[in-house]
mmCIF file of C-alpha atoms and ligand atoms in Angstrom:
data_model
loop_
_atom_site.group_PDB
_atom_site.id
_atom_site.type_symbol
_atom_site.label_atom_id
_atom_site.label_comp_id
_atom_site.label_asym_id
_atom_site.label_seq_id
_atom_site.Cartn_x
_atom_site.Cartn_y
_atom_site.Cartn_z
ATOM 1 C CA MET A 743 -24.051 -15.012 -21.131
ATOM 2 C CA ALA A 744 -26.316 -12.708 -23.136
ATOM 3 C CA PHE A 745 -23.521 -10.450 -24.375
ATOM 4 C CA PHE A 746 -21.169 -13.263 -25.460
ATOM 5 C CA LYS A 747 -20.288 -12.365 -29.054
ATOM 6 C CA LYS A 748 -19.147 -15.768 -30.300
ATOM 7 C CA LYS A 749 -18.725 -14.907 -33.958
ATOM 8 C CA LYS A 750 -16.255 -12.064 -33.313
ATOM 9 C CA GLN A 751 -14.013 -14.461 -31.488
ATOM 10 C CA SER A 752 -11.226 -16.558 -32.967
ATOM 11 C CA LEU A 753 -10.888 -18.548 -29.734
ATOM 12 C CA SER A 754 -11.901 -22.203 -29.677
ATOM 13 C CA GLU A 755 -14.270 -23.719 -27.134
ATOM 14 C CA ASP A 756 -11.526 -25.474 -25.154
ATOM 15 C CA ILE A 757 -9.469 -22.345 -24.516
ATOM 16 C CA VAL A 758 -9.002 -21.379 -20.862
ATOM 17 C CA LEU A 759 -9.665 -17.693 -20.339
ATOM 18 C CA PRO A 760 -7.375 -15.854 -17.945
ATOM 19 C CA GLU A 761 -9.458 -14.563 -15.048
ATOM 20 C CA HIS A 762 -7.487 -11.323 -14.817
ATOM 21 C CA ILE A 763 -5.657 -9.616 -17.697
ATOM 22 C CA GLY A 764 -3.387 -6.588 -17.323
ATOM 23 C CA ILE A 765 -2.437 -4.427 -20.295
ATOM 24 C CA ILE A 766 0.391 -1.889 -20.506
ATOM 25 C CA MET A 767 -1.058 0.264 -23.308
ATOM 26 C CA ASP A 768 2.244 1.302 -24.874
ATOM 27 C CA GLY A 769 3.309 2.763 -28.206
ATOM 28 C CA ASN A 770 0.896 5.650 -28.764
ATOM 29 C CA GLY A 771 3.760 8.138 -29.218
ATOM 30 C CA ARG A 772 5.627 5.994 -31.749
ATOM 31 C CA TRP A 773 2.408 5.336 -33.674
ATOM 32 C CA ALA A 774 1.886 9.099 -34.001
ATOM 33 C CA LYS A 775 5.534 9.782 -34.878
ATOM 34 C CA LYS A 776 5.427 7.247 -37.734
ATOM 35 C CA ARG A 777 2.535 9.265 -39.170
ATOM 36 C CA ARG A 778 4.143 12.678 -38.461
ATOM 37 C CA LEU A 779 1.242 13.448 -36.136
ATOM 38 C CA PRO A 780 1.360 15.045 -32.671
ATOM 39 C CA ARG A 781 1.677 12.551 -29.791
ATOM 40 C CA SER A 782 -1.861 13.461 -28.711
ATOM 41 C CA ALA A 783 -3.147 11.887 -31.963
ATOM 42 C CA GLY A 784 -1.524 8.623 -30.853
ATOM 43 C CA HIS A 785 -3.270 8.852 -27.488
ATOM 44 C CA ASN A 786 -6.611 9.529 -29.189
ATOM 45 C CA ALA A 787 -6.154 6.453 -31.377
ATOM 46 C CA GLY A 788 -5.071 4.492 -28.281
ATOM 47 C CA GLY A 789 -8.211 5.663 -26.493
ATOM 48 C CA LYS A 790 -10.388 4.167 -29.235
ATOM 49 C CA VAL A 791 -8.536 0.855 -28.998
ATOM 50 C CA PHE A 792 -8.940 0.898 -25.208
ATOM 51 C CA ARG A 793 -12.728 1.179 -25.668
ATOM 52 C CA THR A 794 -12.801 -1.696 -28.182
ATOM 53 C CA ILE A 795 -10.583 -4.001 -26.129
ATOM 54 C CA SER A 796 -12.291 -3.366 -22.796
ATOM 55 C CA ARG A 797 -15.688 -4.059 -24.360
ATOM 56 C CA TYR A 798 -14.348 -7.202 -26.049
ATOM 57 C CA CYS A 799 -12.829 -8.511 -22.800
ATOM 58 C CA SER A 800 -16.180 -8.023 -21.096
ATOM 59 C CA ASP A 801 -18.001 -9.725 -23.995
ATOM 60 C CA ILE A 802 -15.841 -12.862 -23.992
ATOM 61 C CA GLY A 803 -16.124 -13.296 -20.228
ATOM 62 C CA ILE A 804 -12.907 -11.904 -18.741
ATOM 63 C CA LYS A 805 -13.604 -11.167 -15.061
ATOM 64 C CA TYR A 806 -10.930 -8.527 -14.364
ATOM 65 C CA LEU A 807 -9.095 -6.213 -16.757
ATOM 66 C CA THR A 808 -6.467 -3.740 -15.538
ATOM 67 C CA VAL A 809 -5.194 -1.130 -17.988
ATOM 68 C CA TYR A 810 -2.225 1.154 -17.370
ATOM 69 C CA ALA A 811 -3.458 4.579 -18.481
ATOM 70 C CA PHE A 812 -1.192 7.036 -16.625
ATOM 71 C CA SER A 813 1.760 6.322 -14.350
ATOM 72 C CA THR A 814 3.126 8.300 -11.404
ATOM 73 C CA GLU A 815 6.106 9.032 -13.710
ATOM 74 C CA ASN A 816 4.008 10.293 -16.658
ATOM 75 C CA TRP A 817 3.690 13.750 -15.047
ATOM 76 C CA LYS A 818 7.237 14.371 -16.376
ATOM 77 C CA ARG A 819 5.832 14.640 -19.917
ATOM 78 C CA PRO A 820 5.357 18.033 -21.643
ATOM 79 C CA LYS A 821 2.340 19.994 -20.353
ATOM 80 C CA GLU A 822 0.725 19.911 -23.782
ATOM 81 C CA GLU A 823 0.741 16.087 -23.788
ATOM 82 C CA ILE A 824 -0.551 15.839 -20.209
ATOM 83 C CA ASP A 825 -3.369 18.278 -21.014
ATOM 84 C CA ALA A 826 -4.334 16.178 -24.041
ATOM 85 C CA LEU A 827 -4.365 12.995 -21.928
ATOM 86 C CA MET A 828 -6.482 14.633 -19.203
ATOM 87 C CA LYS A 829 -8.980 15.739 -21.864
ATOM 88 C CA LEU A 830 -9.084 12.202 -23.212
ATOM 89 C CA PHE A 831 -9.745 10.769 -19.743
ATOM 90 C CA LYS A 832 -12.458 13.361 -19.109
ATOM 91 C CA ASP A 833 -14.171 12.639 -22.448
ATOM 92 C CA TYR A 834 -14.098 8.902 -21.774
ATOM 93 C CA LEU A 835 -15.465 9.219 -18.243
ATOM 94 C CA GLU A 836 -18.273 11.536 -19.373
ATOM 95 C CA GLU A 837 -19.106 9.133 -22.182
ATOM 96 C CA ALA A 838 -19.054 6.184 -19.763
ATOM 97 C CA LEU A 839 -21.605 7.946 -17.565
ATOM 98 C CA ARG A 840 -23.772 9.096 -20.460
ATOM 99 C CA ASP A 841 -23.817 6.093 -22.772
ATOM 100 C CA PHE A 842 -23.230 3.093 -20.596
ATOM 101 C CA LYS A 843 -26.176 3.310 -18.220
ATOM 102 C CA ASP A 844 -27.123 -0.298 -19.007
ATOM 103 C CA ASP A 845 -23.561 -1.521 -18.942
ATOM 104 C CA SER A 846 -22.460 -4.383 -16.703
ATOM 105 C CA ILE A 847 -18.821 -3.244 -16.307
ATOM 106 C CA ILE A 848 -17.658 -2.215 -12.830
ATOM 107 C CA VAL A 849 -15.241 0.706 -13.185
ATOM 108 C CA ARG A 850 -12.491 1.117 -10.588
ATOM 109 C CA PHE A 851 -9.504 3.430 -10.478
ATOM 110 C CA ILE A 852 -6.246 2.236 -9.042
ATOM 111 C CA GLY A 853 -3.739 4.940 -8.146
ATOM 112 C CA ASP A 854 -3.754 8.176 -6.209
ATOM 113 C CA LYS A 855 -6.561 10.477 -7.379
ATOM 114 C CA THR A 856 -5.240 13.496 -5.398
ATOM 115 C CA PRO A 857 -3.324 15.333 -8.175
ATOM 116 C CA PHE A 858 -6.167 15.245 -10.717
ATOM 117 C CA SER A 859 -8.389 18.276 -11.293
ATOM 118 C CA ASP A 860 -11.574 18.508 -9.226
ATOM 119 C CA ASP A 861 -13.825 17.774 -12.212
ATOM 120 C CA LEU A 862 -11.804 14.716 -13.219
ATOM 121 C CA LYS A 863 -11.771 13.446 -9.624
ATOM 122 C CA ALA A 864 -15.565 13.918 -9.428
ATOM 123 C CA LEU A 865 -16.015 11.972 -12.687
ATOM 124 C CA MET A 866 -13.806 9.162 -11.406
ATOM 125 C CA ILE A 867 -15.813 8.899 -8.195
ATOM 126 C CA GLU A 868 -19.136 9.143 -10.061
ATOM 127 C CA ASN A 869 -18.095 6.288 -12.373
ATOM 128 C CA GLU A 870 -16.976 4.146 -9.442
ATOM 129 C CA GLU A 871 -20.102 4.821 -7.402
ATOM 130 C CA GLY A 872 -22.449 4.429 -10.371
ATOM 131 C CA SER A 873 -21.016 1.069 -11.425
ATOM 132 C CA LYS A 874 -20.176 -0.591 -8.111
ATOM 133 C CA ASP A 875 -23.383 -2.650 -7.872
ATOM 134 C CA ARG A 876 -23.098 -4.101 -11.364
ATOM 135 C CA ASP A 877 -22.259 -7.761 -11.900
ATOM 136 C CA GLY A 878 -19.924 -7.742 -14.903
ATOM 137 C CA MET A 879 -16.209 -7.423 -15.536
ATOM 138 C CA VAL A 880 -14.173 -5.299 -13.145
ATOM 139 C CA LEU A 881 -12.251 -2.728 -15.180
ATOM 140 C CA ASN A 882 -9.357 -1.264 -13.181
ATOM 141 C CA ILE A 883 -8.063 1.888 -14.822
ATOM 142 C CA ALA A 884 -4.599 2.643 -13.437
ATOM 143 C CA MET A 885 -4.291 6.418 -13.277
ATOM 144 C CA ASN A 886 -1.472 8.149 -11.419
ATOM 145 C CA TYR A 887 -0.553 4.595 -10.557
ATOM 146 C CA GLY A 888 2.891 3.386 -9.581
ATOM 147 C CA SER A 889 3.406 0.002 -8.027
ATOM 148 C CA ARG A 890 6.239 1.118 -5.753
ATOM 149 C CA ASP A 891 4.052 3.954 -4.487
ATOM 150 C CA GLU A 892 1.233 1.427 -3.926
ATOM 151 C CA ILE A 893 3.569 -0.812 -1.884
ATOM 152 C CA VAL A 894 4.857 2.158 0.171
ATOM 153 C CA ARG A 895 1.232 3.068 0.994
ATOM 154 C CA ALA A 896 0.532 -0.515 2.049
ATOM 155 C CA VAL A 897 3.629 -0.545 4.293
ATOM 156 C CA LYS A 898 2.521 2.739 5.889
ATOM 157 C CA ALA A 899 -0.987 1.374 6.494
ATOM 158 C CA VAL A 900 0.417 -1.787 8.099
ATOM 159 C CA SER A 901 2.834 0.286 10.252
ATOM 160 C CA ALA A 902 -0.047 2.491 11.426
ATOM 161 C CA ASP A 903 -2.055 -0.613 12.416
ATOM 162 C CA VAL A 904 0.929 -1.963 14.377
ATOM 163 C CA LYS A 905 1.464 1.416 16.048
ATOM 164 C CA ASP A 906 -2.227 1.616 17.009
ATOM 165 C CA GLY A 907 -2.051 -1.905 18.459
ATOM 166 C CA LYS A 908 -4.580 -3.272 15.926
ATOM 167 C CA ILE A 909 -2.142 -5.961 14.753
ATOM 168 C CA ASN A 910 1.142 -7.477 15.939
ATOM 169 C CA VAL A 911 4.301 -7.615 13.818
ATOM 170 C CA ASP A 912 3.901 -11.403 13.714
ATOM 171 C CA ASP A 913 0.473 -11.009 12.065
ATOM 172 C CA ILE A 914 2.102 -9.508 8.957
ATOM 173 C CA ASP A 915 1.956 -11.928 6.045
ATOM 174 C CA GLU A 916 1.525 -11.759 2.266
ATOM 175 C CA GLN A 917 -2.265 -11.666 2.466
ATOM 176 C CA LEU A 918 -2.163 -8.742 4.878
ATOM 177 C CA ILE A 919 -0.033 -6.751 2.405
ATOM 178 C CA SER A 920 -2.262 -7.756 -0.570
ATOM 179 C CA ASP A 921 -5.306 -6.552 1.379
ATOM 180 C CA ARG A 922 -3.805 -3.053 1.559
ATOM 181 C CA LEU A 923 -3.092 -2.675 -2.160
ATOM 182 C CA TYR A 924 -5.447 -0.871 -4.561
ATOM 183 C CA THR A 925 -6.402 -4.316 -5.906
ATOM 184 C CA ALA A 926 -7.444 -5.699 -2.483
ATOM 185 C CA GLY A 927 -9.928 -8.553 -2.860
ATOM 186 C CA GLN A 928 -9.094 -9.157 -6.531
ATOM 187 C CA PRO A 929 -7.165 -12.109 -7.973
ATOM 188 C CA ASP A 930 -3.616 -11.452 -9.208
ATOM 189 C CA PRO A 931 -3.309 -10.992 -12.986
ATOM 190 C CA ASP A 932 -2.816 -14.297 -14.829
ATOM 191 C CA LEU A 933 -1.641 -12.576 -17.988
ATOM 192 C CA ILE A 934 -0.020 -9.188 -18.632
ATOM 193 C CA ILE A 935 0.179 -8.038 -22.243
ATOM 194 C CA ARG A 936 2.641 -5.379 -23.330
ATOM 195 C CA PRO A 937 2.311 -4.224 -26.904
ATOM 196 C CA SER A 938 5.012 -2.154 -28.654
ATOM 197 C CA GLY A 939 7.779 -4.711 -28.190
ATOM 198 C CA GLU A 940 9.287 -3.328 -24.961
ATOM 199 C CA TYR A 941 10.488 -5.893 -22.407
ATOM 200 C CA ARG A 942 9.810 -3.835 -19.293
ATOM 201 C CA ILE A 943 7.340 -3.909 -16.399
ATOM 202 C CA SER A 944 7.440 -0.102 -15.896
ATOM 203 C CA ASN A 945 6.304 -0.050 -12.253
ATOM 204 C CA PHE A 946 3.073 -1.953 -13.056
ATOM 205 C CA MET A 947 1.594 -4.413 -10.509
ATOM 206 C CA LEU A 948 5.013 -5.495 -9.157
ATOM 207 C CA TRP A 949 3.543 -7.315 -6.162
ATOM 208 C CA GLN A 950 0.556 -8.761 -7.987
ATOM 209 C CA ALA A 951 2.632 -10.011 -10.953
ATOM 210 C CA ALA A 952 4.750 -12.474 -8.935
ATOM 211 C CA TYR A 953 3.471 -15.420 -11.032
ATOM 212 C CA THR A 954 1.908 -13.626 -13.982
ATOM 213 C CA GLU A 955 2.576 -14.798 -17.533
ATOM 214 C CA PHE A 956 3.945 -12.005 -19.732
ATOM 215 C CA VAL A 957 3.154 -11.697 -23.416
ATOM 216 C CA ILE A 958 5.110 -9.038 -25.298
ATOM 217 C CA MET A 959 3.669 -8.173 -28.700
ATOM 218 C CA ASN A 960 5.314 -6.324 -31.551
ATOM 219 C CA LYS A 961 2.347 -4.096 -32.232
ATOM 220 C CA LEU A 962 1.894 -0.492 -31.165
ATOM 221 C CA TRP A 963 -1.173 -0.050 -28.940
ATOM 222 C CA PRO A 964 -3.218 1.996 -31.484
ATOM 223 C CA ASP A 965 -2.788 -0.926 -33.956
ATOM 224 C CA PHE A 966 -3.826 -3.561 -31.401
ATOM 225 C CA THR A 967 -6.926 -5.550 -32.359
ATOM 226 C CA THR A 968 -9.286 -8.094 -30.803
ATOM 227 C CA ASP A 969 -7.422 -10.748 -32.863
ATOM 228 C CA ASP A 970 -4.205 -9.719 -31.084
ATOM 229 C CA LEU A 971 -5.956 -10.186 -27.751
ATOM 230 C CA ASP A 972 -7.091 -13.660 -28.854
ATOM 231 C CA GLU A 973 -3.494 -14.394 -29.895
ATOM 232 C CA ALA A 974 -2.199 -13.380 -26.456
ATOM 233 C CA ILE A 975 -4.817 -15.610 -24.781
ATOM 234 C CA LYS A 976 -3.751 -18.534 -27.003
ATOM 235 C CA THR A 977 -0.085 -17.944 -26.090
ATOM 236 C CA PHE A 978 -1.127 -17.885 -22.420
ATOM 237 C CA ASN A 979 -2.852 -21.257 -22.943
ATOM 238 C CA ASN A 980 0.413 -22.762 -24.196
ATOM 239 C CA ARG A 981 2.336 -21.738 -21.077
ATOM 240 C CA ASN A 982 3.015 -24.263 -18.354
ATOM 241 C CA ARG A 983 2.293 -22.397 -15.106
ATOM 242 C CA ARG A 984 4.052 -24.013 -12.168
ATOM 243 C CA PHE A 985 3.860 -21.263 -9.526
ATOM 244 C CA GLY A 986 7.287 -22.257 -8.229
ATOM 245 C CA GLY A 987 6.451 -25.972 -8.166
ATOM 246 C CA VAL A 988 7.582 -28.673 -10.618
HETATM 247 C C1 FPP B 1335 2.018 4.951 -23.322
HETATM 248 O O1 FPP B 1335 2.436 5.169 -24.656
HETATM 249 C C2 FPP B 1335 0.655 5.390 -23.184
HETATM 250 C C3 FPP B 1335 0.225 6.313 -22.271
HETATM 251 C C4 FPP B 1335 1.117 6.977 -21.311
HETATM 252 C C5 FPP B 1335 -1.195 6.728 -22.247
HETATM 253 C C6 FPP B 1335 -2.185 5.602 -22.324
HETATM 254 C C7 FPP B 1335 -3.512 6.175 -22.541
HETATM 255 C C8 FPP B 1335 -4.411 5.769 -23.424
HETATM 256 C C9 FPP B 1335 -4.250 4.564 -24.282
HETATM 257 C C10 FPP B 1335 -5.645 6.565 -23.545
HETATM 258 C C11 FPP B 1335 -6.892 5.832 -23.206
HETATM 259 C C12 FPP B 1335 -7.164 5.677 -21.800
HETATM 260 C C13 FPP B 1335 -8.359 5.944 -21.242
HETATM 261 C C14 FPP B 1335 -8.592 5.503 -19.859
HETATM 262 C C15 FPP B 1335 -9.427 6.688 -21.951
HETATM 263 P P1 FPP B 1335 3.612 6.181 -24.934
HETATM 264 O O2 FPP B 1335 3.041 7.539 -25.067
HETATM 265 O O3 FPP B 1335 4.663 6.054 -23.872
HETATM 266 O O4 FPP B 1335 4.146 5.667 -26.303
HETATM 267 P P2 FPP B 1335 5.654 5.702 -26.820
HETATM 268 O O5 FPP B 1335 6.430 4.766 -25.909
HETATM 269 O O6 FPP B 1335 5.541 5.163 -28.214
HETATM 270 O O7 FPP B 1335 6.125 7.120 -26.780
#
């Protein structure tokens, strides 16, 4: 792989890379509070780390990366903080279009785009359309994403197909549900990393994470480094995945 940056990596040759990594990018607010900065400063720092880590994942050969950027519950935050996050998303998406013309990353958004401003929605669609024929890592950015909401949508879609006579109730199986999630056609995450020391799933990929390995790290997201990612991959390699078997 031309963009494989071996020397940056502290992973040995025999390490097995997870095919799909999910990251709950948590701890921006606490990082800012520790420095007596506004929460938006934590998000800005977190945005820089997101850029570094997504590039690194692509460089080392991860096939799918899903990052939790904004949940369906995050709208409850103060307007000032939401405005700062929307600006951050807009800046990133403009930059992605401007600077990454030769990039191999396929950008996808998982979540309901409806509540975002027209210009943000247009940027999301432009990034998806502009990157869909690339051949590199799939980067799912979860924005206005909630896993329960995703499952409700899938149930509605299945119900509509039954009502329209396209399928029978007996045709409903796990694959049929998976095919109606935002992540349809993608493998389930092998590894989900949650920095900031919280032991919660926070409505992230509930269906897809049935057999995912969780790695909780005591680092706030803005302090997270490529070495921490390597560490999480090494921990993943020491897990004995049995998928319900023995
Ligand atoms: C959770 O930390 C973080 C968020 C709700 C925002 C995540 C967004 C970024 C990292 C920005 C970069 C994303 C893109 C796509 C450019 P928190 O605010 O809940 O932290 P706390 O638990 O310490 O308060």
